[in-house]
XYZ file of C-alpha atoms in Angstrom:
635
model
C -0.655 -96.151 -37.097
C 0.377 -97.964 -33.937
C 1.756 -96.361 -30.800
C 5.220 -97.660 -31.678
C 4.961 -95.916 -35.065
C 4.269 -92.620 -33.298
C 7.231 -93.160 -30.977
C 9.464 -93.914 -33.939
C 8.327 -90.766 -35.750
C 9.129 -88.680 -32.668
C 12.574 -90.288 -32.351
C 13.387 -90.087 -36.057
C 13.385 -86.306 -35.908
C 13.927 -83.860 -38.745
C 15.568 -86.375 -41.090
C 12.873 -88.996 -40.707
C 12.699 -89.396 -44.489
C 16.378 -90.377 -44.566
C 15.871 -92.974 -41.860
C 12.832 -94.451 -43.628
C 14.682 -94.532 -46.945
C 17.671 -96.204 -45.309
C 15.568 -98.851 -43.580
C 14.248 -99.888 -46.988
C 17.307 -99.482 -49.222
C 19.912 -100.833 -46.813
C 17.761 -103.870 -45.999
C 17.869 -104.779 -49.692
C 21.684 -104.670 -49.887
C 22.439 -107.806 -47.853
C 24.832 -106.030 -45.492
C 24.881 -108.754 -42.832
C 28.487 -109.464 -41.848
C 29.820 -112.826 -43.003
C 32.012 -114.341 -40.292
C 33.256 -117.083 -42.570
C 35.112 -114.678 -44.858
C 38.884 -114.351 -44.459
C 39.946 -110.836 -43.496
C 41.080 -109.885 -47.015
C 37.752 -110.917 -48.527
C 35.814 -109.210 -45.731
C 37.587 -105.954 -46.551
C 36.920 -106.271 -50.275
C 33.268 -107.029 -49.625
C 32.936 -103.910 -47.469
C 34.639 -101.790 -50.120
C 32.257 -103.116 -52.763
C 29.326 -102.233 -50.502
C 30.753 -98.735 -50.175
C 30.342 -98.320 -53.927
C 26.708 -99.392 -53.631
C 26.041 -96.450 -51.329
C 26.891 -93.799 -53.922
C 23.486 -93.942 -55.698
C 21.622 -93.488 -52.365
C 22.617 -89.816 -52.287
C 24.009 -89.983 -48.754
C 27.668 -89.478 -49.833
C 26.819 -86.376 -51.891
C 24.679 -84.900 -49.119
C 27.712 -84.036 -47.025
C 29.163 -81.631 -49.574
C 28.042 -78.172 -50.691
C 26.159 -77.838 -53.960
C 28.818 -75.451 -55.233
C 31.381 -78.237 -54.810
C 29.365 -80.979 -56.512
C 27.319 -82.259 -53.574
C 23.709 -81.724 -52.573
C 24.320 -79.632 -49.444
C 22.404 -81.541 -46.752
C 24.792 -82.113 -43.796
C 21.993 -83.438 -41.583
C 21.187 -86.096 -44.162
C 24.857 -87.085 -44.345
C 25.138 -87.614 -40.579
C 21.789 -89.417 -40.389
C 22.691 -91.664 -43.302
C 25.964 -92.651 -41.629
C 24.092 -93.432 -38.392
C 21.705 -95.709 -40.258
C 24.629 -97.686 -41.680
C 25.594 -98.463 -38.089
C 22.332 -100.380 -37.657
C 23.498 -102.801 -40.341
C 27.305 -103.020 -40.297
C 29.744 -100.875 -38.323
C 32.618 -101.726 -40.674
C 30.684 -100.192 -43.551
C 29.793 -97.191 -41.386
C 33.462 -96.597 -40.556
C 34.583 -96.960 -44.180
C 31.928 -94.477 -45.273
C 32.820 -92.096 -42.462
C 36.506 -92.165 -43.372
C 35.933 -91.616 -47.092
C 33.170 -89.014 -47.136
C 33.279 -87.618 -43.624
C 36.928 -87.397 -42.594
C 38.877 -87.405 -45.868
C 36.237 -85.627 -47.931
C 35.479 -83.273 -45.059
C 39.131 -82.282 -44.796
C 39.295 -81.497 -48.519
C 36.116 -79.418 -48.446
C 36.566 -77.621 -45.129
C 40.318 -77.095 -45.101
C 40.888 -76.687 -48.819
C 40.098 -73.964 -51.323
C 38.707 -73.870 -54.857
C 41.534 -75.871 -56.417
C 40.873 -78.707 -53.965
C 37.094 -78.519 -54.182
C 37.362 -79.668 -57.798
C 38.318 -83.083 -56.380
C 35.080 -83.541 -54.473
C 33.040 -85.200 -57.278
C 35.847 -87.794 -57.504
C 35.679 -88.326 -53.741
C 31.902 -88.740 -53.822
C 32.093 -91.303 -56.630
C 35.109 -93.149 -55.149
C 37.317 -92.263 -58.100
C 39.628 -90.918 -55.405
C 39.792 -93.048 -52.256
C 41.293 -91.417 -49.214
C 42.292 -91.826 -45.613
C 42.611 -89.406 -42.719
C 46.204 -89.543 -41.481
C 46.121 -87.606 -38.235
C 46.803 -90.006 -35.354
C 50.416 -90.843 -34.539
C 51.662 -93.643 -32.312
C 53.346 -91.285 -29.887
C 50.714 -88.599 -29.446
C 47.155 -89.955 -29.561
C 44.697 -87.183 -28.763
C 47.454 -84.544 -28.512
C 47.260 -83.510 -32.159
C 49.125 -80.223 -31.661
C 52.240 -82.212 -30.755
C 52.354 -84.305 -33.938
C 55.914 -84.953 -35.136
C 55.379 -85.443 -38.871
C 56.777 -82.438 -40.732
C 56.009 -80.819 -44.076
C 58.942 -78.554 -44.915
C 58.692 -76.158 -47.846
C 61.472 -76.191 -50.447
C 61.253 -72.952 -52.491
C 63.764 -74.217 -55.059
C 61.261 -76.790 -56.310
C 58.047 -75.268 -54.844
C 57.343 -78.529 -53.034
C 56.651 -79.620 -49.507
C 58.804 -82.432 -48.153
C 56.712 -84.670 -45.888
C 58.738 -86.663 -43.386
C 58.328 -88.957 -40.369
C 61.360 -88.067 -38.230
C 60.864 -90.726 -35.540
C 59.108 -94.043 -35.019
C 56.600 -92.308 -32.764
C 55.643 -90.126 -35.743
C 54.193 -93.160 -37.539
C 50.594 -92.604 -38.526
C 48.705 -95.567 -37.123
C 45.225 -97.081 -36.811
C 44.346 -95.222 -40.026
C 41.208 -96.552 -41.731
C 41.622 -97.267 -45.484
C 45.423 -97.064 -45.133
C 46.246 -100.773 -45.387
C 44.613 -101.465 -48.755
C 42.230 -99.071 -50.422
C 43.363 -95.452 -50.043
C 45.261 -93.881 -52.915
C 45.552 -90.480 -51.208
C 45.945 -89.366 -47.606
C 44.925 -86.183 -45.844
C 48.087 -85.892 -43.753
C 48.312 -83.657 -40.695
C 51.843 -82.366 -40.198
C 53.811 -79.466 -38.762
C 54.224 -76.872 -41.522
C 57.800 -75.574 -41.692
C 58.964 -72.799 -43.998
C 61.983 -70.472 -43.852
C 63.099 -72.280 -40.725
C 59.937 -71.495 -38.789
C 57.184 -73.903 -37.714
C 53.612 -72.637 -38.094
C 51.757 -75.475 -36.423
C 49.733 -78.403 -37.718
C 48.236 -78.143 -41.222
C 46.723 -80.680 -43.594
C 48.279 -81.855 -46.872
C 47.135 -84.171 -49.653
C 49.761 -86.867 -50.121
C 49.509 -89.592 -52.816
C 49.978 -93.013 -51.204
C 49.691 -95.540 -54.002
C 50.085 -95.653 -57.770
C 47.569 -97.055 -60.237
C 48.820 -100.583 -59.501
C 48.263 -100.226 -55.755
C 51.975 -100.007 -54.977
C 53.340 -97.532 -52.430
C 54.580 -94.278 -53.916
C 58.310 -93.463 -53.555
C 59.127 -92.587 -49.950
C 55.784 -93.865 -48.662
C 55.653 -97.049 -46.586
C 52.292 -98.498 -45.649
C 51.731 -101.460 -43.362
C 48.726 -103.474 -42.270
C 47.378 -103.448 -38.712
C 45.879 -106.880 -39.526
C 43.460 -108.355 -36.984
C 41.794 -106.053 -34.473
C 39.229 -106.511 -31.721
C 36.489 -105.873 -34.280
C 35.714 -104.018 -37.541
C 37.124 -106.798 -39.715
C 35.878 -105.065 -42.847
C 38.060 -101.981 -42.242
C 41.643 -101.990 -43.493
C 43.405 -100.089 -40.722
C 47.065 -99.485 -41.348
C 50.267 -97.560 -40.643
C 51.978 -94.945 -42.776
C 55.472 -93.472 -42.641
C 57.011 -90.864 -44.931
C 60.657 -90.624 -45.968
C 61.264 -87.218 -47.577
C 58.117 -87.476 -49.721
C 57.787 -84.515 -52.078
C 54.390 -83.061 -52.964
C 53.460 -79.928 -54.929
C 52.929 -76.682 -52.998
C 49.299 -76.778 -54.143
C 48.710 -79.923 -52.081
C 48.565 -77.841 -48.921
C 44.897 -77.502 -47.934
C 45.223 -73.775 -47.600
C 41.986 -72.289 -46.296
C 43.629 -71.369 -42.986
C 47.295 -71.202 -43.978
C 49.090 -70.431 -47.241
C 52.715 -70.539 -48.390
C 53.596 -68.490 -51.465
C 56.115 -69.508 -54.092
C 58.968 -67.907 -52.200
C 58.076 -69.592 -48.920
C 56.314 -66.753 -47.104
C 53.576 -67.973 -44.768
C 50.258 -66.196 -44.265
C 46.989 -67.001 -42.515
C 43.660 -65.273 -41.874
C 44.115 -66.292 -38.206
C 47.320 -65.015 -36.619
C 47.237 -66.976 -33.373
C 48.566 -70.508 -33.938
C 46.424 -72.133 -31.249
C 43.246 -70.437 -32.364
C 44.027 -71.316 -35.992
C 44.555 -74.975 -35.120
C 41.301 -75.329 -33.217
C 39.384 -73.422 -35.869
C 40.647 -75.975 -38.385
C 39.628 -78.905 -36.202
C 36.266 -77.285 -35.504
C 35.363 -77.460 -39.182
C 35.721 -81.257 -38.976
C 33.179 -81.599 -36.177
C 30.844 -83.732 -38.285
C 33.070 -86.755 -37.718
C 32.766 -86.467 -33.945
C 28.991 -86.110 -34.194
C 28.783 -89.144 -36.478
C 30.863 -91.295 -34.127
C 28.529 -90.643 -31.203
C 25.373 -91.045 -33.265
C 26.582 -94.246 -34.894
C 27.544 -95.762 -31.544
C 24.042 -94.946 -30.319
C 22.534 -96.607 -33.407
C 24.541 -99.756 -32.722
C 23.354 -99.798 -29.121
C 19.762 -99.570 -30.366
C 20.326 -102.774 -32.321
C 21.676 -104.613 -29.270
C 18.876 -103.343 -27.020
C 16.272 -104.280 -29.637
C 17.586 -107.843 -29.683
C 17.776 -108.058 -25.895
C 14.333 -106.491 -25.469
C 12.652 -108.872 -27.869
C 14.487 -111.814 -26.332
C 13.232 -110.814 -22.867
C 9.687 -111.123 -24.198
C 10.402 -114.565 -25.657
C 12.656 -116.400 -23.195
C 11.176 -117.990 -20.057
C 13.077 -119.203 -17.025
C 12.280 -120.488 -13.494
C 9.012 -119.513 -11.806
C 6.483 -120.749 -9.220
C 5.110 -124.293 -9.347
C 6.903 -125.167 -12.546
C 5.494 -122.206 -14.482
C 8.410 -120.508 -16.164
C 8.363 -116.708 -16.174
C 9.346 -114.344 -18.962
C 12.685 -112.634 -18.406
C 10.906 -109.319 -18.925
C 8.803 -109.937 -15.811
C 11.748 -110.222 -13.443
C 12.432 -106.952 -11.626
C 16.200 -107.337 -11.889
C 15.934 -107.878 -15.629
C 13.762 -104.790 -15.905
C 16.385 -102.835 -13.978
C 19.051 -103.962 -16.417
C 17.063 -103.342 -19.575
C 14.563 -100.516 -19.198
C 16.904 -97.763 -17.909
C 19.195 -98.455 -20.869
C 16.239 -98.160 -23.216
C 15.294 -94.885 -21.523
C 18.835 -93.622 -22.065
C 18.684 -94.655 -25.713
C 15.577 -92.495 -26.124
C 17.111 -89.589 -24.223
C 20.338 -89.703 -26.207
C 18.497 -89.953 -29.514
C 16.643 -86.713 -28.801
C 19.910 -85.043 -27.804
C 21.670 -86.351 -30.921
C 18.840 -85.119 -33.145
C 19.062 -81.677 -31.590
C 22.832 -81.608 -32.073
C 22.571 -82.708 -35.708
C 20.066 -79.936 -36.406
C 22.437 -77.355 -34.926
C 25.338 -78.671 -36.971
C 23.203 -78.622 -40.120
C 22.299 -74.967 -39.617
C 25.940 -73.992 -39.238
C 27.320 -76.037 -42.132
C 24.888 -75.231 -44.922
C 27.005 -72.286 -46.006
C 30.702 -71.802 -46.764
C 30.529 -68.125 -45.835
C 33.076 -66.933 -43.235
C 31.943 -67.242 -39.624
C 30.556 -64.122 -37.977
C 31.125 -63.473 -34.268
C 27.695 -64.948 -33.576
C 28.176 -68.073 -35.674
C 31.721 -68.513 -34.336
C 30.260 -68.570 -30.816
C 27.659 -71.116 -31.892
C 30.406 -73.194 -33.499
C 32.428 -73.288 -30.270
C 29.365 -74.230 -28.263
C 28.610 -77.008 -30.753
C 32.188 -78.276 -30.495
C 31.900 -78.553 -26.718
C 28.554 -80.290 -26.899
C 29.740 -82.672 -29.621
C 32.755 -83.661 -27.518
C 30.599 -84.382 -24.471
C 27.891 -86.262 -26.318
C 30.477 -88.317 -28.162
C 31.872 -89.445 -24.802
C 28.517 -90.180 -23.195
C 27.007 -91.900 -26.247
C 29.984 -94.177 -26.868
C 30.219 -95.149 -23.199
C 26.494 -95.851 -23.241
C 26.914 -98.004 -26.349
C 29.671 -100.088 -24.761
C 27.580 -100.583 -21.640
C 24.347 -101.309 -23.514
C 25.934 -103.813 -25.888
C 27.698 -105.662 -23.057
C 24.574 -105.730 -20.896
C 22.524 -106.939 -23.870
C 25.024 -109.729 -24.460
C 24.683 -110.850 -20.841
C 20.883 -110.526 -20.863
C 20.799 -112.953 -23.783
C 22.911 -115.513 -21.919
C 24.935 -117.999 -23.923
C 22.913 -117.211 -27.039
C 24.199 -113.651 -26.878
C 27.739 -114.932 -27.206
C 27.066 -116.665 -30.528
C 28.023 -114.687 -33.596
C 24.751 -115.661 -35.282
C 22.976 -113.381 -32.831
C 25.052 -110.271 -33.711
C 25.631 -108.911 -30.222
C 29.131 -110.335 -29.783
C 30.101 -108.831 -33.144
C 28.641 -105.492 -32.106
C 30.622 -105.675 -28.869
C 33.908 -106.078 -30.727
C 33.052 -103.438 -33.309
C 31.797 -100.789 -30.859
C 34.687 -101.054 -28.414
C 36.994 -98.685 -30.308
C 34.362 -95.956 -30.553
C 35.218 -94.794 -27.030
C 38.628 -93.714 -28.341
C 37.612 -92.678 -31.870
C 37.945 -88.898 -32.208
C 39.784 -88.767 -28.881
C 39.704 -90.461 -25.481
C 36.403 -89.838 -23.718
C 37.995 -88.330 -20.619
C 39.783 -85.841 -22.861
C 36.447 -85.094 -24.522
C 34.791 -84.303 -21.183
C 37.752 -82.153 -20.210
C 37.169 -80.184 -23.406
C 33.508 -79.676 -22.435
C 34.475 -78.379 -19.009
C 37.132 -76.105 -20.451
C 34.585 -74.471 -22.689
C 32.188 -73.978 -19.786
C 34.785 -72.685 -17.348
C 36.189 -70.178 -19.812
C 32.801 -69.021 -21.021
C 33.649 -70.160 -24.560
C 36.391 -67.540 -24.573
C 38.155 -67.121 -27.884
C 41.382 -66.501 -25.966
C 41.588 -70.100 -24.810
C 42.404 -72.714 -27.416
C 42.390 -76.440 -26.909
C 43.227 -78.171 -23.668
C 46.232 -76.175 -22.455
C 45.859 -76.481 -18.654
C 47.965 -73.414 -17.867
C 46.008 -71.208 -20.238
C 42.758 -72.450 -18.771
C 43.627 -71.972 -15.111
C 45.035 -68.520 -15.728
C 41.915 -67.471 -17.595
C 39.618 -68.804 -14.894
C 41.778 -67.215 -12.213
C 41.538 -63.838 -13.894
C 37.777 -63.779 -14.319
C 34.747 -63.743 -12.096
C 33.650 -67.266 -11.162
C 30.514 -67.001 -13.225
C 30.005 -69.951 -15.529
C 28.322 -70.172 -18.875
C 25.179 -72.298 -18.907
C 24.105 -72.295 -22.509
C 20.431 -73.178 -22.832
C 18.917 -75.544 -25.309
C 16.353 -74.419 -27.839
C 13.682 -75.305 -25.292
C 14.755 -72.675 -22.759
C 11.342 -71.077 -22.226
C 9.682 -74.468 -21.803
C 12.386 -75.606 -19.383
C 12.092 -72.473 -17.276
C 8.308 -72.777 -17.102
C 8.622 -76.349 -15.846
C 11.185 -75.365 -13.225
C 9.084 -72.422 -12.073
C 6.001 -74.648 -11.778
C 7.656 -77.357 -9.682
C 5.994 -78.173 -6.348
C 7.611 -77.259 -3.042
C 10.317 -79.477 -1.614
C 7.956 -80.554 1.147
C 5.944 -82.586 -1.355
C 7.181 -86.159 -0.944
C 6.310 -86.986 -4.542
C 8.026 -84.004 -6.154
C 10.814 -86.177 -7.585
C 8.300 -87.261 -10.230
C 7.833 -83.659 -11.309
C 9.784 -82.726 -14.438
C 10.544 -79.227 -13.174
C 12.048 -80.674 -10.004
C 14.183 -83.090 -12.008
C 15.387 -80.301 -14.302
C 16.188 -78.089 -11.325
C 18.180 -80.867 -9.637
C 20.246 -81.454 -12.786
C 20.802 -77.739 -13.287
C 21.722 -77.094 -9.660
C 24.201 -79.975 -9.662
C 25.881 -78.625 -12.789
C 26.083 -75.105 -11.410
C 27.602 -76.281 -8.122
C 30.178 -78.571 -9.764
C 31.252 -75.857 -12.208
C 31.527 -73.156 -9.557
C 33.570 -75.312 -7.200
C 35.841 -76.416 -10.065
C 36.397 -72.760 -10.955
C 37.259 -71.911 -7.341
C 39.782 -74.741 -7.192
C 41.452 -73.488 -10.364
C 41.501 -69.904 -9.081
C 44.192 -70.910 -6.627
C 46.602 -70.816 -9.587
C 46.224 -67.036 -9.973
C 49.701 -66.283 -8.632
C 51.329 -69.648 -9.273
C 54.225 -70.409 -11.553
C 53.848 -72.884 -14.472
C 54.798 -75.989 -12.484
C 52.543 -75.163 -9.536
C 49.678 -74.102 -11.845
C 49.857 -77.426 -13.652
C 49.855 -79.281 -10.329
C 46.743 -77.359 -9.255
C 45.036 -78.258 -12.515
C 46.155 -81.882 -12.317
C 44.821 -82.258 -8.782
C 41.468 -80.853 -9.915
C 41.242 -82.808 -13.151
C 38.726 -85.338 -11.850
C 36.532 -82.436 -10.750
C 36.906 -80.752 -14.148
C 35.886 -83.920 -15.981
C 32.912 -84.375 -13.670
C 31.798 -80.871 -14.610
C 31.695 -81.916 -18.251
C 29.704 -85.045 -17.469
C 26.988 -83.379 -15.397
C 26.634 -80.674 -18.041
C 25.854 -83.325 -20.639
C 23.363 -85.003 -18.295
C 21.522 -81.699 -18.028
C 21.359 -80.914 -21.727
C 20.214 -84.493 -22.472
C 17.301 -84.161 -20.052
C 16.392 -80.807 -21.577
C 16.578 -82.251 -25.100
C 14.292 -85.133 -24.090
C 11.829 -82.663 -22.565
C 11.844 -80.578 -25.734
C 11.366 -83.697 -27.865
C 8.259 -84.654 -25.916
C 6.838 -81.173 -26.467
C 7.229 -81.676 -30.226
C 5.517 -85.079 -30.272
C 2.188 -84.698 -32.087
C 0.438 -87.832 -30.797
C -0.930 -87.419 -27.237
C -0.661 -91.113 -26.339
C 2.921 -91.313 -27.580
C 3.773 -88.118 -25.698
C 2.384 -89.627 -22.485
C 4.530 -92.736 -22.884
C 7.581 -90.609 -23.677
C 7.002 -88.690 -20.436
C 7.138 -91.949 -18.483
C 10.324 -93.009 -20.292
C 11.860 -89.597 -19.612
C 10.980 -89.906 -15.925
C 12.823 -93.235 -15.790
C 15.854 -91.623 -17.453
C 15.861 -88.778 -14.928
C 15.304 -90.956 -11.858
C 17.845 -93.599 -12.854
C 20.437 -90.872 -13.497
C 19.748 -89.385 -10.054
C 19.971 -92.853 -8.512
C 23.395 -93.453 -10.062
C 24.681 -90.215 -8.505
C 22.704 -90.424 -5.293
C 25.826 -90.035 -3.146
C 26.447 -86.569 -4.610
C 22.864 -85.383 -4.148
C 22.875 -86.576 -0.534
C 26.409 -85.444 0.259
C 25.646 -81.946 -1.002
C 22.298 -81.736 0.802
C 20.240 -81.648 -2.395
C 18.236 -84.667 -1.229
C 17.437 -85.517 2.365
C 17.911 -89.073 3.597
C 14.144 -89.587 3.467
C 13.792 -88.291 -0.095
C 16.857 -90.202 -1.249
C 15.352 -93.453 0.004
C 12.328 -92.884 -2.212
C 14.424 -92.726 -5.414
C 14.897 -96.481 -5.697
C 11.227 -97.040 -4.896
C 10.209 -94.556 -7.584
C 12.510 -96.205 -10.126
C 10.922 -99.574 -9.409
C 7.441 -98.095 -9.727
C 8.451 -96.604 -13.068
C 9.688 -99.990 -14.257
C 6.319 -101.494 -13.362
C 4.532 -98.795 -15.355
C 6.699 -99.344 -18.430
C 6.826 -103.165 -18.426
C 3.487 -103.539 -20.342
C 4.892 -101.225 -23.026
C 8.240 -102.982 -23.461
C 7.628 -104.205 -27.013
C 6.237 -100.819 -28.032
C 9.320 -99.083 -26.602
C 11.648 -101.467 -28.430
C 9.791 -101.042 -31.705
C 9.884 -97.286 -31.225
C 13.666 -97.381 -31.608
C 13.048 -97.977 -35.291
C 15.099 -101.128 -35.839
C 12.775 -103.474 -37.747
C 12.811 -107.063 -36.525
C 13.462 -108.194 -40.099
C 16.817 -106.381 -40.097
C 18.007 -107.518 -36.671
C 19.240 -110.783 -38.198
C 19.503 -112.548 -34.829
C 18.893 -116.300 -34.854
C 17.594 -116.328 -31.266
C 14.547 -114.311 -32.348
C 13.517 -116.706 -35.110
C 10.825 -119.326 -34.667
């Protein structure tokens, strides 16, 4: 095997076999997007490709064996990520059908709903996930759509009371979905019990809207031309009582409501927590798309020559500025892949059983939710940046559709707001850290958060990765601060990331403590004034766990030469991250002026070390050149 093979094996992680299978099977399916197709034909082509995925086993993997699946959540997430290397429209369609819609039926429903899962796997039932409303975006608890129980007919009446209650941007809604998983406020006996999920038929066997249902087409978007996004409104649509997905809330024949979770906020976020796989898939798929763009740009840098001394043109890869644009992004791709693999493994362990959560597993679930929110934000922002930078690094050729990057740029753009705005995601991370994952605090209620923080000791939770003993050994073994080269030491880097996180969290907590005796309006103002600080706390936390995940991934690498190269890539990730936040490290006296000046020098030295390995690093991402389908790399 080559060195790049060993890198790829290390990056592929636990579900390497799924990635290898996908590289072979998906390459044979001719998934390259056809820009000459009209939008209607592009959508039908993507839907036909969706049917071709059923025999691969990836759709069934996401469901429990007892429900008709094969019970391999890690395979399901990995399989979705691999689709993103070929066509993001197909990835989104698959994610909507088997991840969001199917996930809602399995995780929010009970036995009577689980009988539908074989139909969902085989596409005999095609669904959409009707959560987002025009007027509320990420604020799902404030949705306006209602589902009011009528005991005289034992039906729920689903209704859109205002224009802002329109479900919009819903994948599969414009053409293909026959059923929707609709999130609505459950009302019975004149009382509202919060947001619940209902199965609502959308279309009849002829594809026509059901009575009371109005669907509309979002038509052209900035990308994802193979996805039929649409709008849905409901006008007194009646559905059977049994169509309530009732794992966390039930209404009996007479209209009495009951739930295993009394607190409405806690119930709502427990429900959303079961759907975490979608958030994990969004981040992982965005990362996979960025790997495609960086693979094209990296190979192009080793092919394209420009300027140079005495008429000798020089490879783009040999220019220091080009290295600064490309190699740190590649290092981040490696770092984020290790972090994503670690997250997927944690999710897999938690979702292999449908047994009720224990206190211990509930804690792990909340920690996973926080991490998934933060990684989704960081990975999708990285993807947008990496794809745009790759487009620019390929010059005018990068703008041509035949070279894929411009298509990737349009397709990946929406991922930063899929599953919630990224700033909201980082706020969720910080909330979990500042409240110590307290069960008493649900969601993003600023008043609840500041009052909890104000009433507790300012001691923050710093949940360790699985590599905690290794990390601590490295920190303990770091050289003294007097050593001018200690910034190259992994323990020093880990300690800097950890110290920054601790300081940012503690100071955020102290700012919020000022609300201890404040009224609601003043408490909100205190939170609002500190919001940038709160979001920063979420970001630096993710930086730290990514570096720890990369360090743990290197320790698991079995090939010594590959492990050595991974260490150099990890050092570039750490140093470039420090360089981007150098003002904080200097302003808070974590780095002296003299040490800070060495950071840029050390980054440049790291670039020089890695330049001879550029092709190996690109190949290690695991995107075969034969599947890149970029004209600029041919010939």
